[in-house]
Coordinates of C-alpha atoms and ligand atoms in Angstrom, one line a residue:
M1 CA 19.7 37.9 49.0
T2 CA 16.9 38.9 51.3
P3 CA 15.0 36.3 53.3
E4 CA 11.7 37.0 51.5
T5 CA 12.9 36.5 48.0
T6 CA 13.5 32.9 47.2
A7 CA 10.1 31.3 46.4
A8 CA 7.7 34.2 46.5
A9 CA 7.6 34.7 42.8
L10 CA 4.8 32.1 42.1
T11 CA 1.5 32.0 43.9
L12 CA -0.8 29.1 43.3
P13 CA -4.3 28.4 44.5
P14 CA -4.6 26.0 47.3
F15 CA -4.0 22.4 46.6
K16 CA -7.1 20.4 45.7
N17 CA -7.1 16.6 44.8
D18 CA -7.9 16.0 41.2
R19 CA -11.2 14.3 40.7
I20 CA -11.3 10.6 41.6
F21 CA -12.9 8.3 39.0
P22 CA -16.4 9.5 38.4
G23 CA -17.9 6.0 38.0
L24 CA -18.6 3.6 35.2
D25 CA -21.9 5.1 34.4
D26 CA -20.5 8.6 34.0
P27 CA -21.2 9.6 30.3
T28 CA -17.8 11.1 29.8
V29 CA -16.1 7.8 31.0
R30 CA -18.3 5.7 29.0
K31 CA -17.4 7.6 25.8
A32 CA -13.8 8.5 26.5
F33 CA -12.4 5.2 27.8
P34 CA -13.4 2.9 24.8
K35 CA -12.1 5.6 22.4
A36 CA -8.8 6.1 24.3
I37 CA -8.2 2.3 24.4
A38 CA -8.9 2.1 20.6
D39 CA -6.6 5.0 19.9
V40 CA -3.9 3.5 22.0
R41 CA -4.2 0.2 20.1
T42 CA -3.3 2.0 16.9
K43 CA 0.1 3.0 18.7
L44 CA 1.1 -0.3 19.9
G45 CA 4.4 -1.9 19.2
K46 CA 6.6 1.3 18.9
T47 CA 10.1 1.3 20.1
Y48 CA 10.9 3.5 23.1
P49 CA 14.4 4.7 23.5
L50 CA 16.3 5.8 26.6
H51 CA 16.4 9.6 27.4
I52 CA 19.7 10.9 28.5
N53 CA 20.8 14.5 28.7
G54 CA 17.9 15.6 26.6
Q55 CA 18.6 13.0 23.7
D56 CA 17.0 9.9 22.8
V57 CA 19.4 6.9 23.0
T58 CA 18.7 3.6 21.4
T59 CA 20.3 0.3 22.4
D60 CA 20.7 -3.1 20.6
K61 CA 19.2 -4.7 23.6
V62 CA 15.4 -4.4 23.8
L63 CA 12.5 -5.8 25.9
D64 CA 9.0 -6.4 24.7
S65 CA 6.3 -5.2 27.1
V66 CA 3.0 -7.3 26.5
N67 CA -0.7 -7.2 27.4
P68 CA -0.9 -9.5 30.5
A69 CA -4.6 -10.3 29.3
D70 CA -3.2 -11.3 25.9
P71 CA 0.6 -11.9 25.9
D72 CA 0.6 -12.1 22.1
E73 CA -0.3 -8.3 22.0
V74 CA 3.1 -6.3 22.3
V75 CA 2.3 -3.0 23.8
G76 CA 5.8 -1.7 23.1
T77 CA 9.5 -2.4 22.8
I78 CA 11.8 -0.7 25.2
C79 CA 15.5 -0.1 24.7
Q80 CA 17.4 -1.5 27.6
A81 CA 20.1 0.3 29.4
G82 CA 23.3 -1.4 30.5
I83 CA 26.2 -0.2 32.6
P84 CA 27.6 2.3 30.0
E85 CA 24.2 4.0 29.6
A86 CA 23.7 4.0 33.4
E87 CA 27.1 5.9 33.7
Q88 CA 26.1 8.3 31.0
A89 CA 22.8 9.1 32.6
L90 CA 24.5 9.6 36.0
T91 CA 27.2 11.8 34.4
A92 CA 24.4 13.9 32.7
A93 CA 22.4 14.3 36.0
E94 CA 25.7 15.3 37.8
K95 CA 26.4 18.0 35.2
A96 CA 22.8 19.3 35.3
M97 CA 23.1 19.5 39.1
L98 CA 25.6 22.4 38.8
T99 CA 22.8 24.7 37.6
W100 CA 19.6 23.0 38.6
R101 CA 20.4 23.3 42.3
D102 CA 20.4 27.0 42.1
V103 CA 17.3 27.5 40.1
E104 CA 14.8 29.3 42.2
P105 CA 12.3 26.9 44.0
A106 CA 9.3 28.7 42.5
E107 CA 10.7 28.3 39.0
R108 CA 11.3 24.6 39.7
A109 CA 7.7 24.3 41.0
Q110 CA 6.4 25.9 37.7
Y111 CA 7.6 23.0 35.7
L112 CA 5.6 20.6 37.9
V113 CA 2.5 22.6 37.5
K114 CA 2.8 22.5 33.8
A115 CA 3.5 18.9 33.9
A116 CA 0.3 18.4 35.8
A117 CA -1.7 20.3 33.3
L118 CA -0.3 18.1 30.5
A119 CA -1.1 14.9 32.3
R120 CA -4.7 16.2 32.9
E121 CA -5.1 16.8 29.2
N122 CA -4.0 13.3 28.3
L123 CA -5.7 11.6 31.4
F124 CA -7.8 9.1 29.4
E125 CA -4.9 8.2 27.1
Y126 CA -2.4 7.7 29.8
A127 CA -5.0 5.5 31.6
A128 CA -5.7 3.5 28.6
W129 CA -2.0 2.6 28.3
Q130 CA -2.2 1.2 31.8
V131 CA -5.3 -0.9 30.9
L132 CA -3.2 -2.6 28.1
E133 CA 0.2 -2.7 29.7
E134 CA -0.7 -3.5 33.3
G135 CA -4.2 -5.0 33.2
K136 CA -5.6 -2.2 35.2
Q137 CA -9.2 -1.7 35.4
W138 CA -10.6 1.7 34.1
A139 CA -11.1 3.2 37.6
Q140 CA -7.7 1.9 38.9
A141 CA -5.9 3.4 35.9
Y142 CA -7.8 6.6 36.0
N143 CA -7.0 7.1 39.6
D144 CA -3.4 6.2 39.2
V145 CA -3.0 9.1 36.6
T146 CA -4.9 11.5 38.8
E147 CA -2.7 10.5 41.8
G148 CA 0.4 11.5 39.7
I149 CA -1.2 14.8 38.9
D150 CA -1.8 15.2 42.6
F151 CA 1.8 14.6 43.3
L152 CA 2.9 17.1 40.9
E153 CA 0.5 19.9 42.1
Y154 CA 1.1 19.1 45.8
Y155 CA 4.8 19.0 45.6
A156 CA 5.0 22.2 43.6
R157 CA 3.2 23.9 46.5
E158 CA 5.3 22.2 49.1
M159 CA 8.5 23.5 47.4
I160 CA 7.1 27.0 47.4
R161 CA 6.4 26.6 51.2
L162 CA 9.8 25.2 51.9
G163 CA 11.7 27.2 49.5
T164 CA 10.8 30.5 51.3
R165 CA 13.7 31.3 53.5
R166 CA 12.7 31.2 57.1
D167 CA 13.6 34.0 59.5
M168 CA 15.0 32.3 62.7
G169 CA 15.0 35.4 64.8
S170 CA 18.0 37.3 66.1
Y171 CA 20.3 37.0 69.0
T172 CA 22.2 40.2 70.1
D173 CA 23.0 42.0 66.9
E174 CA 23.0 38.8 64.8
S175 CA 20.2 37.8 62.4
N176 CA 19.6 34.2 61.3
F177 CA 17.9 32.4 58.5
Y178 CA 17.2 28.9 57.5
F179 CA 16.8 27.3 54.0
Y180 CA 17.3 24.1 52.1
Q181 CA 19.6 22.7 49.4
P182 CA 19.2 19.6 47.3
K183 CA 21.1 16.5 48.2
G184 CA 22.5 15.6 44.9
V185 CA 21.8 13.3 41.9
A186 CA 18.6 11.3 42.6
V187 CA 18.3 7.8 41.4
V188 CA 14.4 6.9 41.3
I189 CA 13.4 3.3 41.1
S190 CA 9.8 2.5 40.8
P191 CA 7.4 -0.6 40.7
W192 CA 4.9 -1.5 38.1
N193 CA 1.8 -1.5 40.0
F194 CA 1.2 2.2 40.1
P195 CA 3.1 2.8 36.9
F196 CA 2.5 6.5 36.4
A197 CA 1.6 7.7 39.9
I198 CA 4.6 6.3 42.0
G199 CA 7.4 7.0 39.5
C200 CA 5.9 10.5 38.8
G201 CA 5.7 11.2 42.5
M202 CA 9.2 10.3 43.3
C203 CA 10.6 12.0 40.3
A204 CA 8.5 15.2 40.9
A205 CA 9.7 15.4 44.5
A206 CA 13.4 15.0 43.5
I207 CA 13.1 17.5 40.6
V208 CA 11.4 20.2 42.5
T209 CA 13.8 20.0 45.4
G210 CA 16.6 20.5 42.9
N211 CA 18.0 17.1 42.4
P212 CA 18.4 15.9 38.8
V213 CA 16.9 12.5 38.3
V214 CA 18.0 9.2 36.8
F215 CA 14.6 7.3 36.5
K216 CA 14.7 3.5 36.4
P217 CA 11.0 2.4 35.8
S218 CA 10.0 -1.1 36.4
S219 CA 10.6 -3.5 33.5
Q220 CA 7.0 -4.4 33.5
A221 CA 5.8 -0.7 33.2
S222 CA 8.4 1.0 31.0
V223 CA 6.0 2.0 28.3
V224 CA 3.8 3.9 30.8
G225 CA 7.1 5.1 32.4
H226 CA 8.0 6.7 29.1
Q227 CA 5.0 9.1 29.6
L228 CA 7.2 11.1 32.0
V229 CA 9.8 11.6 29.2
Q230 CA 7.0 13.0 26.9
I231 CA 5.7 15.3 29.8
F232 CA 9.1 16.6 31.0
R233 CA 10.3 17.1 27.5
Q234 CA 7.2 19.2 26.7
V235 CA 7.4 21.3 29.7
G236 CA 11.0 22.1 28.7
L237 CA 13.1 20.9 31.7
P238 CA 16.6 21.7 31.1
E239 CA 18.9 18.8 29.7
G240 CA 20.0 16.2 32.1
V241 CA 17.4 17.1 34.8
F242 CA 15.3 14.1 33.9
N243 CA 16.9 11.0 32.5
Y244 CA 14.9 7.9 31.6
L245 CA 16.8 4.7 32.1
P246 CA 14.8 1.6 31.5
G247 CA 16.8 -1.6 32.0
P248 CA 16.8 -4.9 34.1
G249 CA 17.3 -4.1 37.8
S250 CA 19.4 -7.1 38.1
V251 CA 21.8 -5.6 35.5
I252 CA 21.8 -1.8 36.3
G253 CA 20.3 -1.7 39.8
D254 CA 23.4 -2.2 41.9
Y255 CA 25.4 0.0 39.6
L256 CA 23.1 2.9 40.2
V257 CA 22.7 2.3 43.9
D258 CA 26.5 2.0 44.4
S259 CA 27.6 5.0 42.4
P260 CA 29.5 7.7 44.3
K261 CA 27.8 10.2 42.0
V262 CA 24.4 9.6 43.8
G263 CA 23.2 11.8 46.7
V264 CA 19.6 10.3 47.2
I265 CA 17.9 7.1 46.1
A266 CA 14.0 7.1 46.0
F267 CA 12.8 3.5 45.9
T268 CA 9.4 1.9 46.0
G269 CA 9.1 -1.8 45.5
S270 CA 9.5 -5.2 47.3
M271 CA 11.1 -5.6 50.8
E272 CA 13.8 -7.8 49.2
V273 CA 15.0 -5.1 46.8
G274 CA 14.5 -2.2 49.3
L275 CA 16.7 -3.9 52.0
R276 CA 19.4 -4.7 49.5
I277 CA 19.4 -1.0 48.3
I278 CA 19.5 0.2 52.0
E279 CA 22.5 -2.2 52.8
R280 CA 24.5 -1.3 49.6
A281 CA 23.9 2.4 49.7
G282 CA 25.1 2.4 53.4
R283 CA 28.6 1.6 52.2
T284 CA 30.7 4.7 51.7
G285 CA 33.8 4.5 49.5
Q286 CA 36.7 7.0 49.5
D287 CA 35.4 8.7 46.4
Q288 CA 32.0 9.3 47.8
P289 CA 31.3 13.0 48.7
S290 CA 28.3 12.5 50.8
V291 CA 26.2 10.0 52.8
K292 CA 23.4 8.7 50.6
K293 CA 19.8 9.3 51.7
I294 CA 17.4 6.4 51.0
V295 CA 13.7 7.0 50.6
C296 CA 12.2 3.6 50.7
E297 CA 8.7 2.3 50.5
M298 CA 8.2 -1.6 50.6
G299 CA 5.7 -4.2 50.9
G300 CA 2.8 -5.0 53.1
K301 CA 0.8 -7.9 54.7
N302 CA -2.2 -5.8 55.5
G303 CA -5.0 -6.9 57.8
I304 CA -8.6 -5.9 58.2
I305 CA -10.2 -6.7 61.6
L306 CA -14.0 -7.3 61.7
D307 CA -15.2 -6.7 65.2
E308 CA -18.4 -7.9 66.8
E309 CA -20.8 -5.2 65.4
F310 CA -20.2 -3.4 62.2
D311 CA -22.0 -2.5 59.0
E312 CA -21.9 -5.7 57.2
D313 CA -22.9 -4.5 53.7
A314 CA -20.0 -1.9 53.7
A315 CA -17.6 -4.5 55.1
V316 CA -18.4 -7.0 52.3
K317 CA -17.9 -4.3 49.7
D318 CA -14.8 -2.8 51.2
V319 CA -13.1 -6.1 52.0
L320 CA -13.7 -7.4 48.3
Y321 CA -12.3 -4.2 47.0
S322 CA -9.3 -4.1 49.3
A323 CA -8.3 -7.7 48.6
F324 CA -9.1 -8.1 45.0
G325 CA -9.3 -4.6 43.4
Y326 CA -6.5 -4.6 40.8
Q327 CA -6.1 -8.4 41.6
G328 CA -4.7 -7.7 45.0
Q329 CA -1.6 -6.2 43.5
K330 CA -1.4 -3.2 45.7
C331 CA 1.0 -2.6 48.6
S332 CA -2.0 -1.6 50.5
A333 CA -4.3 -4.6 49.6
C334 CA -5.9 -6.6 52.3
S335 CA -4.4 -10.1 52.5
R336 CA -5.5 -11.0 55.9
L337 CA -9.1 -10.8 57.2
I338 CA -9.3 -11.2 61.0
V339 CA -12.8 -11.9 62.1
V340 CA -13.8 -12.2 65.7
D341 CA -15.4 -15.5 66.5
K342 CA -18.8 -14.2 67.4
V343 CA -19.6 -13.0 63.9
Y344 CA -17.4 -15.4 61.9
D345 CA -19.8 -18.0 60.9
H346 CA -22.4 -15.5 59.8
F347 CA -20.2 -13.1 58.0
V348 CA -17.6 -15.3 56.2
P349 CA -20.2 -17.2 54.0
K350 CA -21.8 -13.9 53.1
L351 CA -18.4 -12.6 51.9
V352 CA -17.7 -15.8 49.9
E353 CA -21.2 -15.5 48.2
A354 CA -20.5 -12.0 47.2
A355 CA -17.1 -13.0 45.9
K356 CA -18.6 -15.6 43.7
Q357 CA -20.5 -12.9 41.8
L358 CA -17.2 -11.1 40.7
K359 CA -16.4 -11.4 37.0
I360 CA -12.9 -12.1 35.8
G361 CA -11.5 -11.2 32.5
P362 CA -9.6 -8.5 30.5
A363 CA -9.5 -5.2 32.3
E364 CA -10.5 -3.3 29.2
D365 CA -14.0 -4.7 29.6
P366 CA -15.5 -2.8 32.4
Q367 CA -17.9 -5.7 33.4
N368 CA -14.8 -7.4 34.8
Y369 CA -14.0 -6.8 38.4
M370 CA -10.7 -8.6 38.2
G371 CA -8.1 -8.9 35.4
P372 CA -4.8 -10.6 34.9
V373 CA -1.9 -10.5 37.1
I374 CA 1.2 -8.7 35.8
D375 CA 3.2 -11.5 34.2
Q376 CA 4.0 -15.1 34.1
N377 CA 6.3 -15.0 37.1
A378 CA 3.6 -13.5 39.2
Q379 CA 1.1 -16.0 38.0
R380 CA 3.6 -18.8 39.0
T381 CA 4.4 -17.4 42.4
I382 CA 0.7 -16.7 43.3
S383 CA -0.4 -20.1 42.3
Q384 CA 2.3 -21.5 44.6
Y385 CA 0.7 -19.5 47.4
I386 CA -2.8 -20.8 46.4
N387 CA -1.4 -24.3 46.8
L388 CA 0.0 -23.6 50.1
A389 CA -3.2 -22.1 51.2
Q390 CA -4.6 -25.5 50.5
T391 CA -2.2 -27.3 52.8
E392 CA -1.9 -24.6 55.6
G393 CA -5.6 -23.9 55.7
K394 CA -8.8 -24.6 53.7
I395 CA -9.9 -23.1 50.5
L396 CA -13.4 -21.7 50.6
Y397 CA -13.6 -20.3 47.1
R398 CA -11.4 -20.5 44.0
S399 CA -12.8 -18.9 40.9
E400 CA -12.5 -20.0 37.3
T401 CA -10.1 -18.0 35.1
P402 CA -10.0 -17.3 31.3
D403 CA -7.7 -19.6 29.4
K404 CA -5.5 -17.1 27.7
G405 CA -3.6 -14.5 29.7
Y406 CA -1.8 -14.3 33.0
Y407 CA -4.8 -15.1 35.2
V408 CA -4.9 -16.5 38.7
P409 CA -8.1 -17.5 40.4
L410 CA -9.7 -15.2 43.0
T411 CA -9.0 -17.2 46.1
I412 CA -10.5 -17.1 49.7
A413 CA -9.1 -19.5 52.3
E414 CA -9.5 -20.0 56.0
G415 CA -7.8 -21.6 58.9
F416 CA -4.7 -19.5 59.4
T417 CA -2.9 -18.3 62.6
P418 CA 0.0 -15.9 62.8
E419 CA 2.4 -18.7 62.4
S420 CA 1.1 -19.6 58.9
R421 CA 3.2 -18.3 55.9
L422 CA -0.1 -17.1 54.4
A423 CA -0.4 -14.9 57.3
Q424 CA 3.2 -13.5 57.1
E425 CA 4.4 -13.3 53.5
E426 CA 3.3 -10.8 51.0
V427 CA 1.6 -12.7 48.1
F428 CA 0.8 -9.6 46.0
G429 CA -2.2 -11.3 44.3
P430 CA -5.9 -12.0 44.8
V431 CA -5.5 -14.3 47.7
L432 CA -7.4 -13.6 50.9
A433 CA -6.3 -15.5 54.2
I434 CA -9.1 -15.5 56.8
M435 CA -8.3 -15.8 60.5
R436 CA -10.7 -16.5 63.2
A437 CA -9.8 -14.5 66.3
R438 CA -11.2 -15.3 69.8
D439 CA -12.1 -11.6 70.4
F440 CA -11.1 -8.1 69.6
D441 CA -7.9 -8.1 71.7
Q442 CA -6.6 -11.2 70.0
A443 CA -7.7 -9.7 66.5
L444 CA -5.6 -6.7 67.3
E445 CA -2.7 -8.8 68.5
W446 CA -2.7 -10.8 65.2
A447 CA -3.1 -7.7 63.0
N448 CA 0.2 -6.4 64.5
S449 CA 2.0 -9.8 64.3
T450 CA 3.8 -9.4 60.9
R451 CA 7.2 -7.8 60.0
F452 CA 5.2 -5.3 57.9
A453 CA 3.3 -2.1 59.0
L454 CA 1.8 -0.5 56.0
T455 CA -2.1 -0.4 56.0
G456 CA -4.8 -1.8 58.1
A457 CA -8.5 -1.3 58.6
I458 CA -11.1 -2.0 61.3
F459 CA -14.9 -2.3 60.9
S460 CA -16.6 -1.8 64.2
K461 CA -19.3 0.2 65.9
N462 CA -17.5 0.0 69.3
Q463 CA -16.0 3.4 69.9
D464 CA -13.6 2.1 72.6
H465 CA -12.2 -0.4 70.2
L466 CA -11.8 2.1 67.4
D467 CA -9.9 4.3 69.9
T468 CA -7.7 1.5 70.9
A469 CA -7.0 0.7 67.3
V470 CA -6.0 4.2 66.6
R471 CA -3.3 3.8 69.3
Q472 CA -2.4 0.2 68.9
F473 CA -3.0 -1.0 65.4
R474 CA 0.5 0.1 64.5
V475 CA 0.6 0.6 60.8
G476 CA 1.4 3.6 58.7
N477 CA -2.2 4.1 57.2
L478 CA -5.1 3.0 59.4
Y479 CA -8.6 3.1 58.2
L480 CA -11.7 3.1 60.4
N481 CA -14.8 1.6 58.8
R482 CA -13.6 1.8 55.3
A483 CA -11.3 0.0 52.8
S484 CA -7.7 -0.4 53.3
V485 CA -6.6 1.0 49.9
G486 CA -7.0 4.3 48.0
A487 CA -5.0 6.9 49.9
L488 CA -5.0 10.3 48.5
V489 CA -2.1 12.9 48.2
K490 CA -2.0 15.4 51.0
V491 CA -5.1 14.3 52.9
Q492 CA -3.8 10.6 53.5
P493 CA -0.1 10.7 53.3
F494 CA 1.0 7.3 52.4
G495 CA 3.7 4.8 53.6
G496 CA 4.6 2.5 56.4
F497 CA 7.4 1.5 58.7
K498 CA 9.0 -1.8 60.0
M499 CA 9.7 -3.8 56.8
S500 CA 7.1 -1.7 54.9
G501 CA 9.4 1.4 54.6
V502 CA 11.4 4.0 56.4
G503 CA 8.6 6.3 57.2
T504 CA 8.9 8.9 54.5
K505 CA 5.1 9.2 53.7
A506 CA 4.7 10.1 50.1
G507 CA 2.2 12.9 49.5
G508 CA 2.8 14.2 53.0
P509 CA 4.1 17.4 54.5
D510 CA 7.6 16.0 55.4
Y511 CA 8.2 14.2 52.1
L512 CA 10.3 16.8 50.3
L513 CA 12.6 17.3 53.3
H514 CA 14.1 13.8 52.6
F515 CA 15.5 15.2 49.3
M516 CA 17.2 18.3 50.9
Y517 CA 19.7 19.3 53.5
P518 CA 18.8 22.3 55.8
R519 CA 21.3 25.1 56.1
A520 CA 21.5 28.0 58.5
V521 CA 23.1 31.3 57.9
T522 CA 24.0 33.9 60.6
Q523 CA 25.0 37.5 59.9
Ligands
NAP601 P1 10.5 -5.1 42.9 O1 10.6 -6.4 42.3 O2 11.1 -4.9 44.2 O3 11.0 -4.1 41.8 C1 10.9 -2.6 42.1 C2 11.9 -2.0 41.3 O4 13.2 -2.3 41.7 C3 11.8 -2.3 39.7 O5 12.1 -1.1 39.0 C4 13.0 -3.3 39.6 O6 13.5 -3.4 38.3 C5 14.1 -2.7 40.6 N1 15.1 -3.6 41.0 C6 15.2 -4.9 41.0 N2 16.3 -5.4 41.3 C7 17.0 -4.3 41.7 C8 18.3 -4.2 42.3 N3 19.1 -5.2 42.6 N4 18.7 -2.8 42.6 C9 17.9 -1.8 42.3 N5 16.7 -1.9 41.8 C10 16.3 -3.2 41.5 O7 9.0 -4.8 43.2 P2 7.7 -4.9 42.1 O8 7.5 -6.2 41.7 O9 7.9 -4.0 40.9 O10 6.6 -4.1 42.8 C11 5.8 -4.8 43.8 C12 6.4 -4.6 45.2 O11 6.4 -3.1 45.5 C13 5.4 -5.2 46.2 O12 6.2 -5.7 47.3 C14 4.6 -4.0 46.8 O13 4.1 -4.1 48.1 C15 5.6 -2.9 46.7 N6 5.0 -1.5 46.6 C16 5.1 -0.7 47.7 C17 4.5 0.5 47.7 C18 4.6 1.3 49.0 O14 4.2 2.5 48.7 N7 4.9 0.8 50.1 C19 3.7 0.9 46.6 C20 3.7 0.1 45.5 C21 4.4 -1.2 45.5 P3 13.0 -4.5 37.4 O15 11.6 -4.3 37.1 O16 13.9 -4.3 36.2 O17 13.3 -5.9 37.9

């Protein structure tokens, strides 16, 4: 083994982000999206098996995944894993570990590059499934798939970088080198709101670093989640390296998290589930060979500050997009708008007027700015928050909604202070709470006044205030004079701290390190 060998076999061109959505007027988009949606409609209603140790596994228990804009339309029926299937998948991954961990990093990276090419080939089709299963608008769905492609391409290159053994120099007549080994079986648990990108990113990171994966997609996004089975099967990943295990988190979640077979858990989802995972995974039983590592990205309560002077047109557009893009169902969505008193009475009515122009309806119609929320539970919870907004503050605008489908009104309300529940709790829907701050200092204090620290933005022409925000607006991703959503892999590593996460930054230069142990050798 010479220090140079490990990852040198594969050279790739430098990483470049895949193209973000070219726009609704783009001729290719205009033609390809309706066709892809129509094609996908001919494939609805199939049954999706689990995928364990390279084999399809069916179960008696199944779950229908429906179109949130029309719950009568069944997008697909998904077999549901129980404890026996969870154990099978963990056993398969554990067995695959014995060989996968020693596959050259460059070879592992090759699988990701091939997977990216396949996803790129199927971009419109994959996005169309999201339009129907998750109620994502064309642009949102397209960018979700390209983000997944970016994760595959970026982590492939990162593994080649990290997989090359590092010469640590010598001391007397001893030479030293440093390299990484995988942590063990990885359980990957993903949310529904970025149904391809987030699951794909976490699985790609685990696989390329040498950890076989048991992937539990969200129950509301398991049809899109199955796209990873198609991709990883087609690129020829060895049996057991990628196992697809849809099933209710309430049934198999704890079992996966508690298993002594597991070395690393990559989770993205709510604070409640994330904290539960962290707590349970921290218990080490006698039969557990190593301490589990938790890669955990959780919720947000993101604020945008509007200072005394800023570009108003840009702010209107970007605040609406941050708050109501994909119905506010993004961890990065703006749910608190903190406006300084001096501009409040001028700006807020302008924002509300602009919001009144936004159309609401099925995401498959590109005229609609906002679509349905994910399911009936979300509809119920968000509606409760809208009622609360009425008692804690004052509703400035509540839109009409279509009769059929899981819609909630686009809602803008004011009159909140940091003590309000609307200023503290993640709503995860199209509800914007506006707060009137005395001045910039109070706006900044309020922006930092939640348990979360995920994203934030400030619109200001005051350079001192922007500089202060860089230091003191304490969030994982801060945006100056732009929307608080839409982070790109590599150039904007994403993730927060406090109750928003453990600071692992998906799509960043340190991410893969969470899946590996460093080792040093001296000779
Ligand atoms: P969730 O309810 O926490 O579910 C996330 C995943 O955890 C799902 O696959 C779920 O399975 C599973 N799960 C449920 N109970 C579990 C348990 N006891 N043990 C293990 N896994 C369990 O979140 P969500 O509604 O899907 O997604 C929305 C949340 O994700 C929001 O809070 C949002 O802010 C956050 N999010 C954060 C980021 C970020 O990067 N920080 C990105 C996207 C979303 P079931 O579906 O079967 O219940």
